[in-house]
Tab-separated table of C-alpha atoms in Angstrom:
chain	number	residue	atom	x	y	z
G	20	UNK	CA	28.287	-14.754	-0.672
G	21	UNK	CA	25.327	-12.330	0.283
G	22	UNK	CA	27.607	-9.806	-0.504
G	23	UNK	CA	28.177	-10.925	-4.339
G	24	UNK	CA	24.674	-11.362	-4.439
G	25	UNK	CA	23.813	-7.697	-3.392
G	26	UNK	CA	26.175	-6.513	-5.780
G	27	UNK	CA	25.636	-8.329	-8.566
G	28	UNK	CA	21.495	-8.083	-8.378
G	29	UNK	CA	22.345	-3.948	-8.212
G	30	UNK	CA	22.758	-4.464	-11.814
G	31	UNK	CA	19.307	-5.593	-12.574
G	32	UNK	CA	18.096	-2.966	-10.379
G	33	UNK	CA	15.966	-1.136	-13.589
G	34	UNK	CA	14.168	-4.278	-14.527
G	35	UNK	CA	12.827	-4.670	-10.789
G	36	UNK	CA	11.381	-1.269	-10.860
G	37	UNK	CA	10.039	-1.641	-14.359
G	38	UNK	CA	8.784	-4.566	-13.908
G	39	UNK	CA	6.643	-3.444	-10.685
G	40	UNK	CA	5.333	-0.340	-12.922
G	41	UNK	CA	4.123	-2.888	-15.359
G	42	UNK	CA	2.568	-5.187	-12.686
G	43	UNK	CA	1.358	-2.032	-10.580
G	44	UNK	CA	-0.193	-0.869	-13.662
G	45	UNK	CA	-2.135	-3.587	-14.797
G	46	UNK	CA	-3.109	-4.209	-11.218
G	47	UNK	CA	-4.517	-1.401	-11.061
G	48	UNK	CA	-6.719	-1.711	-14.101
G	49	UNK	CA	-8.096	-4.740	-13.729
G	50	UNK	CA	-8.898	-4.151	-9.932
G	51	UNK	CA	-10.581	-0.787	-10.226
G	52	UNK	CA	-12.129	-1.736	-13.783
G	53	UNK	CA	-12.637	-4.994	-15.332
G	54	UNK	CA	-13.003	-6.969	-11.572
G	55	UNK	CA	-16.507	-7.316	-10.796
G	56	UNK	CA	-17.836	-6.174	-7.129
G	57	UNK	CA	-18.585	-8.710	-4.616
G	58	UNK	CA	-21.741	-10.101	-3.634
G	59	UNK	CA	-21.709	-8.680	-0.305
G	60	UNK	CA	-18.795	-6.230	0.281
G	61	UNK	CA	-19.772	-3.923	-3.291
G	62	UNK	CA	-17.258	-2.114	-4.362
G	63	UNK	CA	-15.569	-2.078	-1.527
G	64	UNK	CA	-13.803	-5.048	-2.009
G	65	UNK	CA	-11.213	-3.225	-4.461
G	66	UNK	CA	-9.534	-2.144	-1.247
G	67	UNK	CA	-8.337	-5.997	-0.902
G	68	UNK	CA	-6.528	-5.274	-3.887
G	69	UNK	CA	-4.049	-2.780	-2.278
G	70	UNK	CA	-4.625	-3.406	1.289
G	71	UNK	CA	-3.464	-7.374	1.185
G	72	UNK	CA	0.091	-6.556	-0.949
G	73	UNK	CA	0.913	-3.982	1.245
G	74	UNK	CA	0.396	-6.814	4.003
G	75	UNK	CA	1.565	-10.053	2.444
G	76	UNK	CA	4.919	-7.333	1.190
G	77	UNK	CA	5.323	-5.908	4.946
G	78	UNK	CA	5.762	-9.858	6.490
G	79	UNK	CA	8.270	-10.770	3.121
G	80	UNK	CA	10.598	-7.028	3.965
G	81	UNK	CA	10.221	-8.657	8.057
G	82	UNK	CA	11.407	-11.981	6.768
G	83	UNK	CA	14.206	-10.151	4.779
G	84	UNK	CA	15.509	-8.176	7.634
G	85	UNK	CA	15.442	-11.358	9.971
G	86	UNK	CA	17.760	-13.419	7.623
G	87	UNK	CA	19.941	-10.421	6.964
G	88	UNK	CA	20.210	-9.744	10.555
G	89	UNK	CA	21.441	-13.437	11.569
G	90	UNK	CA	23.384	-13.096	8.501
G	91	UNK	CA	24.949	-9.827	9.416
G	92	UNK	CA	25.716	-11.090	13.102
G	93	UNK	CA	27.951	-13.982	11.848
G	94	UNK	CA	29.985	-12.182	8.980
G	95	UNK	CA	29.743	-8.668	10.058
G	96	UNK	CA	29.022	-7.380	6.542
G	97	UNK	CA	28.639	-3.740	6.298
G	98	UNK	CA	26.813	-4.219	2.566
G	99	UNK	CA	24.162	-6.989	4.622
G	100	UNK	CA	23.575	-4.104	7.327
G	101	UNK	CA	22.661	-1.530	4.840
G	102	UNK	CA	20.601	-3.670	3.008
G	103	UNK	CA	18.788	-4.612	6.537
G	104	UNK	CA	18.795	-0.921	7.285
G	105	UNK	CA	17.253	-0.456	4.397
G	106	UNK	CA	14.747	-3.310	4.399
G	107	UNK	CA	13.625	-2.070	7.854
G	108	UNK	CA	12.428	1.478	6.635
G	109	UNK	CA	10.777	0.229	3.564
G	110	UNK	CA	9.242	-2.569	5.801
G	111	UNK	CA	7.754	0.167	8.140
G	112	UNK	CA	6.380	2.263	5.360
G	113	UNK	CA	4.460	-1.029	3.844
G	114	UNK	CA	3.016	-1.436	7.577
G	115	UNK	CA	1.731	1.291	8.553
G	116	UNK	CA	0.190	1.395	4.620
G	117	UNK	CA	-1.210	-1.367	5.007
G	118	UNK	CA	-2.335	-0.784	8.286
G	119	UNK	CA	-3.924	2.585	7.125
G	120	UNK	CA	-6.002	0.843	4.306
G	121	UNK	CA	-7.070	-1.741	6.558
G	122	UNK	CA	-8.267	0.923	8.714
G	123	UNK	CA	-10.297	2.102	5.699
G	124	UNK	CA	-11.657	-1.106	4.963
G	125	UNK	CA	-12.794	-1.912	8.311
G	126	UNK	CA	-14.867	1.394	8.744
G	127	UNK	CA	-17.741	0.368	6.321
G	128	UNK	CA	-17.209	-3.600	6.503
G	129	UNK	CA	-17.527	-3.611	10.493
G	130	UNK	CA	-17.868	-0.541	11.460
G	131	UNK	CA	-15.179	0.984	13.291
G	132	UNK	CA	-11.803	1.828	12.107
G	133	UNK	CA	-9.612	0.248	14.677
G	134	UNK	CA	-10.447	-3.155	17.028
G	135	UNK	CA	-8.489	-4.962	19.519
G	136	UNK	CA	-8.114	-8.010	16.831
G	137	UNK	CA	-5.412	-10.698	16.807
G	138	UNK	CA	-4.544	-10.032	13.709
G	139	UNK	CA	-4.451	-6.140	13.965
G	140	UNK	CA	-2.304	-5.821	17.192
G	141	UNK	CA	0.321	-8.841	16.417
G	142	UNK	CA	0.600	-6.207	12.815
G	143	UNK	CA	1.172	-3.298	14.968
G	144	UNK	CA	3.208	-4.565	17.436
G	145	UNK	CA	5.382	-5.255	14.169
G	146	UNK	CA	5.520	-1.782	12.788
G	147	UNK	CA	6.468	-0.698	16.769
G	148	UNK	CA	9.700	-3.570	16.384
G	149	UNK	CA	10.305	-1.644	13.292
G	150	UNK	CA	9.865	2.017	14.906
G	151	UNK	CA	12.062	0.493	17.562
G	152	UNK	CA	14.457	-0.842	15.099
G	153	UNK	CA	15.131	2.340	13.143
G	154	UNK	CA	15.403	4.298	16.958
G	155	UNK	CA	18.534	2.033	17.904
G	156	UNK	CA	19.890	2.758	14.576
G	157	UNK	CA	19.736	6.790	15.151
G	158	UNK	CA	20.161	6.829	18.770
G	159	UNK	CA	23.612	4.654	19.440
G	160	UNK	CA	26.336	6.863	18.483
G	161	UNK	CA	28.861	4.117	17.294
G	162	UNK	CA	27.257	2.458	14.268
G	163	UNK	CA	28.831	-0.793	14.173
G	164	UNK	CA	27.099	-1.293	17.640
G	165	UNK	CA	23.901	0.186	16.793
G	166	UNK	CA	23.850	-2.086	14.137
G	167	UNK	CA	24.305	-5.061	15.946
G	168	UNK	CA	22.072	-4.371	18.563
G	169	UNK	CA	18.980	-3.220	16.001
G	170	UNK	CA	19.933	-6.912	14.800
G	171	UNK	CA	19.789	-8.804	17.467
G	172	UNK	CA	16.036	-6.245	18.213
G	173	UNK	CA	15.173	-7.381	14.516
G	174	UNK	CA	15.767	-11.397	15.482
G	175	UNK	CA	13.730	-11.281	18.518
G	176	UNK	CA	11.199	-9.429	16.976
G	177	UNK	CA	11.064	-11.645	14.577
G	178	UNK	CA	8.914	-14.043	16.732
G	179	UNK	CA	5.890	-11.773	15.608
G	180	UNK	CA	5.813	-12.923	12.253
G	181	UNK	CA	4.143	-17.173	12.916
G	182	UNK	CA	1.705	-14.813	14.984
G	183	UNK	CA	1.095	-12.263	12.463
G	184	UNK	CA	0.241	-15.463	10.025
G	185	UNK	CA	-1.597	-17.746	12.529
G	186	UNK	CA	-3.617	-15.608	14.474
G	187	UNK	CA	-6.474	-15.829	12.551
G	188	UNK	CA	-6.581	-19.976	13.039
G	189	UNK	CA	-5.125	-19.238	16.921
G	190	UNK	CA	-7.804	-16.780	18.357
G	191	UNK	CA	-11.201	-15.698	17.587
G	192	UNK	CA	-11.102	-12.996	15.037
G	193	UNK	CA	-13.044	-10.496	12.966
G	194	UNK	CA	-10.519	-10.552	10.338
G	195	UNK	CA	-11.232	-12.919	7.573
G	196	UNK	CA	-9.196	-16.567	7.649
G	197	UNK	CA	-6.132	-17.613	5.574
G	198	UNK	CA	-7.564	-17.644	1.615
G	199	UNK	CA	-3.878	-19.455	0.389
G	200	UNK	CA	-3.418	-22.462	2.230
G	201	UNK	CA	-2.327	-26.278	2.155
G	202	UNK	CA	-6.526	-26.460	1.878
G	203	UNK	CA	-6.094	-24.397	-1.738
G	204	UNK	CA	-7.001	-20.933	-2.568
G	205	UNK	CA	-10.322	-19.802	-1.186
G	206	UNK	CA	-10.583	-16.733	-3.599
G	207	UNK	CA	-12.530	-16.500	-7.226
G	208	UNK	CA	-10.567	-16.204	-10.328
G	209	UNK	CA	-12.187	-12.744	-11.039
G	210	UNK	CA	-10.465	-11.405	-7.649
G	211	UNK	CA	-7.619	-13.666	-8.086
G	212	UNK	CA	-6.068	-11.827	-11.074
G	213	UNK	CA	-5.347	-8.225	-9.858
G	214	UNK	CA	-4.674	-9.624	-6.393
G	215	UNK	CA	-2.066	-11.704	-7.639
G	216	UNK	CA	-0.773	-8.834	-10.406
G	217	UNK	CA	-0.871	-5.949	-7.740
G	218	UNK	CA	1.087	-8.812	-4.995
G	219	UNK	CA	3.767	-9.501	-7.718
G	220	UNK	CA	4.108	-5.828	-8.319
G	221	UNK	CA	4.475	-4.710	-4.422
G	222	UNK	CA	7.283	-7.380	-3.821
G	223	UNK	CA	9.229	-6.733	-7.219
G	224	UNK	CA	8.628	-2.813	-6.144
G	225	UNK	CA	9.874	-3.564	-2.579
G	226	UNK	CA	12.874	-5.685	-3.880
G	227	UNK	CA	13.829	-2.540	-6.389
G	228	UNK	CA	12.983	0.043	-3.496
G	229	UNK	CA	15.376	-2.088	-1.497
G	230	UNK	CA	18.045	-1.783	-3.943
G	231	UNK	CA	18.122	1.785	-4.281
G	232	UNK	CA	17.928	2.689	-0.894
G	233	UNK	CA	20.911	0.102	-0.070
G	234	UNK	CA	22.578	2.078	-2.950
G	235	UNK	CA	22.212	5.352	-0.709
G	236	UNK	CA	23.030	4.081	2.423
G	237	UNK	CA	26.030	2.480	0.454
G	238	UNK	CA	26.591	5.638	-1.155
G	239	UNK	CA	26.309	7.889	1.832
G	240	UNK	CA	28.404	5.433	3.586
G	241	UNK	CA	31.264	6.633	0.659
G	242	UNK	CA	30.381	9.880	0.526
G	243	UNK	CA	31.076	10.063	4.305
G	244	UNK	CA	34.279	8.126	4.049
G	245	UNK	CA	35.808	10.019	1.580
G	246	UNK	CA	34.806	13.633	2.810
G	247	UNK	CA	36.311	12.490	6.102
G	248	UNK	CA	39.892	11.318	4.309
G	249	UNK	CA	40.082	14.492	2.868
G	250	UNK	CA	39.012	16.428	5.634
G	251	UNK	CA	41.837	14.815	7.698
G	252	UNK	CA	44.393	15.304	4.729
G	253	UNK	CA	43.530	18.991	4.681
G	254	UNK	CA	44.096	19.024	8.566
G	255	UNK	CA	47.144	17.126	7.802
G	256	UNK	CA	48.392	19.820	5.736
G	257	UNK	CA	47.527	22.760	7.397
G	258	UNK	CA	48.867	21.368	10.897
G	259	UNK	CA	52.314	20.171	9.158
G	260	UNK	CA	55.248	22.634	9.549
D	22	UNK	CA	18.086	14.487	-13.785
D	23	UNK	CA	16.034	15.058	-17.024
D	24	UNK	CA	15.465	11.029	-17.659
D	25	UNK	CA	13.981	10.535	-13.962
D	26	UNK	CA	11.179	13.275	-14.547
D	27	UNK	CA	10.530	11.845	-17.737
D	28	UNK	CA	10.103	8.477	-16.386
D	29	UNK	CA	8.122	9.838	-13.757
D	30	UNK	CA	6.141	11.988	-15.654
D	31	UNK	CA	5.005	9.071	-18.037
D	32	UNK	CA	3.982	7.086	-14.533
D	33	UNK	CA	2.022	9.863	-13.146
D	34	UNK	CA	0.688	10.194	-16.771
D	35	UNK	CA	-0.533	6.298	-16.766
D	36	UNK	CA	-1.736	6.709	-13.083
D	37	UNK	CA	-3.898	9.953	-13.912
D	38	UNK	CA	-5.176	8.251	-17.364
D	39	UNK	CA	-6.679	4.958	-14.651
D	40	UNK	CA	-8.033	7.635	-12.154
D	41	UNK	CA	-9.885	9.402	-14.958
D	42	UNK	CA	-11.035	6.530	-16.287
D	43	UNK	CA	-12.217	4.971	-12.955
D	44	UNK	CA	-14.269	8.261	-12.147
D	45	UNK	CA	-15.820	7.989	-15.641
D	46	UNK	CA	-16.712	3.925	-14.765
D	47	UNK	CA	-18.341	5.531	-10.925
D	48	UNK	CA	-20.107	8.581	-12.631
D	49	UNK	CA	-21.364	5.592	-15.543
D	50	UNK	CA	-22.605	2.969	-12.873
D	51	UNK	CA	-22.098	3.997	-9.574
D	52	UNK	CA	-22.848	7.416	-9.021
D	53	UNK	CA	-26.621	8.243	-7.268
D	54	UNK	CA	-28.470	11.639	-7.619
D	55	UNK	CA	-30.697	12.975	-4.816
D	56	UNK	CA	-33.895	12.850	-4.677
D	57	UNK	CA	-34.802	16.587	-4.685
D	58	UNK	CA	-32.654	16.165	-8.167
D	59	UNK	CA	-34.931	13.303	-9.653
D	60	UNK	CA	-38.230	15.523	-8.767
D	61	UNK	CA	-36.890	18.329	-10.328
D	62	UNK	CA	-35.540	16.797	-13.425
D	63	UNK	CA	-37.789	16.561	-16.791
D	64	UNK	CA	-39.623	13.705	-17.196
D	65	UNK	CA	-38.005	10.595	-18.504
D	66	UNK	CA	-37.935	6.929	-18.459
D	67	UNK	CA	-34.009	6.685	-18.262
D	68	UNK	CA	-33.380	4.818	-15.126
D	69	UNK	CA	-31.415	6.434	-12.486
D	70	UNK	CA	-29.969	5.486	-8.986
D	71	UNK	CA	-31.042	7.336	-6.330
D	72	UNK	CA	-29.846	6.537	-2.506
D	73	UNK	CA	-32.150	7.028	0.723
D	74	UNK	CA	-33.550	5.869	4.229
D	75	UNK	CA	-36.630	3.642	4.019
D	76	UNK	CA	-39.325	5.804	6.142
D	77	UNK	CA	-40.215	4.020	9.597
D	78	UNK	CA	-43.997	2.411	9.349
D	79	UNK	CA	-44.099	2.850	5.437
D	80	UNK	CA	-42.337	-0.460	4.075
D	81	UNK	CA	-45.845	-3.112	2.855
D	82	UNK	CA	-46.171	-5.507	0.220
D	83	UNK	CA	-44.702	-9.023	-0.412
D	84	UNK	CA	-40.699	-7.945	-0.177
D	85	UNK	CA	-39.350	-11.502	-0.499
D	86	UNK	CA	-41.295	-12.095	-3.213
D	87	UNK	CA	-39.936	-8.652	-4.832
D	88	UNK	CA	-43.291	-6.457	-4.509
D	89	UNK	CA	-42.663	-3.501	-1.714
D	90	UNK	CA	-44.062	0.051	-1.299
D	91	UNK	CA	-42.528	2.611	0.811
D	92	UNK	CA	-41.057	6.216	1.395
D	93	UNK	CA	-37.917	6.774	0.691
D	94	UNK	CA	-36.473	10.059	2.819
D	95	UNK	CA	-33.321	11.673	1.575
D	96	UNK	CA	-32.522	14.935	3.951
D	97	UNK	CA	-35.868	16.939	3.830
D	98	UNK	CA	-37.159	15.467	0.576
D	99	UNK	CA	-39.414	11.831	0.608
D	100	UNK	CA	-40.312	10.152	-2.128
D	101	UNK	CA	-43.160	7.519	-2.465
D	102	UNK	CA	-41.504	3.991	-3.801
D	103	UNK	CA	-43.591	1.136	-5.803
D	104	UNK	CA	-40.476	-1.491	-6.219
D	105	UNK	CA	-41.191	-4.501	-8.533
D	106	UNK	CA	-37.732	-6.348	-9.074
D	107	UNK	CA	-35.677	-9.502	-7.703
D	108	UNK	CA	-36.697	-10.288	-4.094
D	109	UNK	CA	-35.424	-7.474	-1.765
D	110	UNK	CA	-32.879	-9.893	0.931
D	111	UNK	CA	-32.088	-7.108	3.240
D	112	UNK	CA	-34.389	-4.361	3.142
D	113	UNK	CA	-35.845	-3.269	6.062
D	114	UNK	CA	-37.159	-0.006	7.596
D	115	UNK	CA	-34.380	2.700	8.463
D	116	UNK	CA	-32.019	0.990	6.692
D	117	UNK	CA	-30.385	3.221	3.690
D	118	UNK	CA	-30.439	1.481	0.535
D	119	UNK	CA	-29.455	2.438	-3.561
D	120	UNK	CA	-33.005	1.923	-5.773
D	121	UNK	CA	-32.525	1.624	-9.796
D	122	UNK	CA	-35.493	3.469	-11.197
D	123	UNK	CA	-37.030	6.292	-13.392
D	124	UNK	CA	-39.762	8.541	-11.379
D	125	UNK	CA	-43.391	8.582	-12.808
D	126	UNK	CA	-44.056	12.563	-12.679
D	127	UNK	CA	-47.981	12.137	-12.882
D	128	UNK	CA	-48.078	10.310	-9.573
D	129	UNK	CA	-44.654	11.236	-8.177
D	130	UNK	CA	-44.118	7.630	-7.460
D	131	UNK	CA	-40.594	6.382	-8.331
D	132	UNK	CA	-41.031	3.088	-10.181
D	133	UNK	CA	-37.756	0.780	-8.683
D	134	UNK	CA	-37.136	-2.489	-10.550
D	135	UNK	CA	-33.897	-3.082	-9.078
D	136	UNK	CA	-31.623	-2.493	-6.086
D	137	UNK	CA	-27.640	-1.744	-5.227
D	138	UNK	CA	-25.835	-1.878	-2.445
D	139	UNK	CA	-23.976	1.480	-1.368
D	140	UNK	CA	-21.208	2.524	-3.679
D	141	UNK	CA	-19.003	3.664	-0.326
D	142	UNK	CA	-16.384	4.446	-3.145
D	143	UNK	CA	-14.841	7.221	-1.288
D	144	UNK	CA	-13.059	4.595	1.240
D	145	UNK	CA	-12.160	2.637	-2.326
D	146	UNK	CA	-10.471	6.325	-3.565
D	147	UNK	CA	-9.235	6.980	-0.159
D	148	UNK	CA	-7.363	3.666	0.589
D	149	UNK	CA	-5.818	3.817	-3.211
D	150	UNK	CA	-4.608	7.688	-3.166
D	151	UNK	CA	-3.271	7.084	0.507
D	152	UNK	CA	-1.438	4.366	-1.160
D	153	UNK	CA	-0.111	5.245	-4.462
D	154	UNK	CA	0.567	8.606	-3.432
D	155	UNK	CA	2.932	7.468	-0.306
D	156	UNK	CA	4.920	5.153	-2.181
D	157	UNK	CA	5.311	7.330	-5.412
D	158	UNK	CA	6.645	9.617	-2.986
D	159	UNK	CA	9.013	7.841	-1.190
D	160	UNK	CA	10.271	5.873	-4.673
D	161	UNK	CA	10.903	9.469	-6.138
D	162	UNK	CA	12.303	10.891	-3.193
D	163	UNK	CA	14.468	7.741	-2.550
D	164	UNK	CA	15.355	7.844	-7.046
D	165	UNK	CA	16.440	11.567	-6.470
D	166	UNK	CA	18.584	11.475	-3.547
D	167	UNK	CA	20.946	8.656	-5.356
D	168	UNK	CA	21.187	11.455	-8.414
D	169	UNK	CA	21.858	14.164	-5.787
D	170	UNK	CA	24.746	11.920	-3.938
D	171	UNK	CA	26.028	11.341	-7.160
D	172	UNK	CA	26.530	14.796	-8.641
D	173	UNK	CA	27.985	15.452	-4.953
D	174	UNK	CA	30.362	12.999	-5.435
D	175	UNK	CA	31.066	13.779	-9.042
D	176	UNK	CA	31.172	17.374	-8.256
D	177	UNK	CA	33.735	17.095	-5.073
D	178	UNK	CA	35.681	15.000	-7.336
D	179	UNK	CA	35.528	12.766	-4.639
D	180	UNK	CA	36.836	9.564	-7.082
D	181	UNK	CA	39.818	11.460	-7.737
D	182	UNK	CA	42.878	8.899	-7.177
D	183	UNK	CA	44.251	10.774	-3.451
D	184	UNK	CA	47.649	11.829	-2.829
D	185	UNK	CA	49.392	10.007	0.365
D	186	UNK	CA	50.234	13.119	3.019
D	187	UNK	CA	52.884	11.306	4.051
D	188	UNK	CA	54.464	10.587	0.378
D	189	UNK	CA	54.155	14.210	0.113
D	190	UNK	CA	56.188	15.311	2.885
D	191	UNK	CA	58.940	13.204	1.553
């Protein structure tokens, strides 16, 4: 069923990336022109505006590579495993983004550009699962088995997400609190629109960035295959009397 | 090949077109001058920003109630401050602070009627070009390889229909 799915959202693999340009674009605009500055942070409150999609996009790819990995344990799916492959990479490059910017932010806001905070080491130990992750992949030589063991690494690392999310109610924190929960949304309408323009455009550009790079794993997969068919029917008739 | 660079070249068109703009928008209302700058400039009663340190044992006057005098140092340069605006919240001695103004050049006093908090746009520019930067470059990378695999396979004629060895033999 995943399978199908994979395959048959391929097809609307243009309209994903477009539609992030679009999103991206007008993001952009309205959060480094028409958004007012904050009362207290300035200007510098335009970082949110890149620095919380890259998070918010980082814990969806996580979430994505945790179903696709219990997915890809009980069918086996070679398509799922690329697409988990390929979730994992993208995932990595959206943490340690937004992990960068964050950095950024923090330097003027509170003055240093890296604390021991809840919220920043549960996010870090998430882009080390990742590192971790993509090791296994490279360093098991059969890739069936590196595959199911970066799986069964992505499931049990996937008990750092609930932290990721509630360590700013768990602990004390210098990070600021949840602004989107069951309590409403704790943000002003003039910050509200690029946030939620540049969030819509990181997941519909993770989702397309997804889809391609399935398509080369997929693709390299082939290439691979077919090389290695013809390789051994050259052998084949070269060795034959 | 040719339609990915000119998809790409109308993104990094669009992106440019925003950064240019944005710099025009920081040079327009963000941007402060030094205040060697605003004592050598002609005399005018454009406002301008100017940043500095408020000068230990200078700050007097009623601050809260938006009347303060005090130096303002900016590297070697100080420059005598009358401010007569919106109550000042946070200004304090050695604090650096962003003063909207025009300088009177008979008295060299810089007449501030309003203040800003620092700009610190660099970390805005740097968090956005680390950004849009390392994903443009791993979408384009990631958008090129699929063309290269595919000329690879088109040019191995890899999809050619393959002839069973062993049906050959026979």
């Amino acid at each position: 069923m995943l399978n199908r799915f994979i395959r048959y959202i391929q097809r609307y693999k243009g309209w994903f990336g477009g539609g992030a340009a679009i999103c991206i674009f007008l993001g952009l605009y309205t959060g480094l022109l028409a958004s007012p500055p904050d009362y207290y942070q300035g200007e510098l409150v335009r970082i949110m505006y890149v620095h919380v999609p890259l998070a918010h996009t980082s814990t969806l790819a996580y979430s994505v590579l945790f179903f696709g990995s219990i997915w890809y344990l009980w069918k086996r799916d070679p398509l799922v495993d690329n697409m988990c492959q390929a979730s994992a990479g993208i995932c990595a490059l959206f943490t340690a983004l937004a992990l960068i910017t964050g950095s950024i932010w923090a330097k003027p806001t509170w003055n240093t550009w890296w604390t021991w905070d809840p919220r920043l080491v549960s996010f870090s130990v998430l882009l080390l699962i990742l590192g971790g992750y993509l090791m296994l992949r490279k360093l098991v030589d059969d890739p069936e088995r590196g595959g199911r063991y970066a799986a069964i690494l992505a499931i049990v690392g996937g008990i750092d997400l609930p932290i990721i999310k509630f360590s700013v109610e768990w602990w004390r924190t210098l990070h600021q609190p949840m602004s989107f929960s069951t309590r409403g949304v704790a943000i002003s309408d003039d910050i509200l629109v690029p946030l939620t323009l540049m969030s819509l455009g990181a997941w519909l550009l993770f989702a397309y960035m997804v889809m391609v790079r399935t398509q080369i794993l997929y693709l390299t997969d082939l290439l691979q295959a077919k090389k290695g068919r013809l390789l051994s029917q050259t052998h084949f008739s070269q060795t034959s009397p | 090949m040719t339609g990915l660079y000119a998809r790409w070249a109308i993104m990094i068109g669009g992106i440019l077109l925003l950064a240019t703009m944005t710099f025009q928008q920081y040079q327009r209302d963000l941007s402060t001058i030094s205040l060697a700058t605003v004592l050598n400039s002609p005399a005018t009663t454009e406002p301008v920003r100017i940043q500095g340190m408020v000068k230990s044992g200078t700050l007097s006057g009623a601050v809260e109630q938006g009347q303060a005098t005090f130096e303002l140092i900016d590297g070697p340069t100080t420059l005598a401050v009358e401010y007569a605006g919106p109550p000042l919240e946070n200004i304090r001695e050695l604090k650096t602070i962003v003063l909207l103004g025009h300088l009177d050049h008979e008295t060299k006093t810089f007449k501030a009627k309003d203040t800003a908090l620092i700009s610190n746009f660099g970390f805005v520019a740097a968090a956005y070009v680390i950004a849009v930067l390392s994903l443009g470059w791993a979408i384009f990378a990631m958008s090129q390889r699929v063309m290269v695999l595919f000329k690879e396979i088109k040019e191995e004629k890899l999809y050619e229909p393959e002839i069973d060895p062993l049906a050959n033999k026979e």
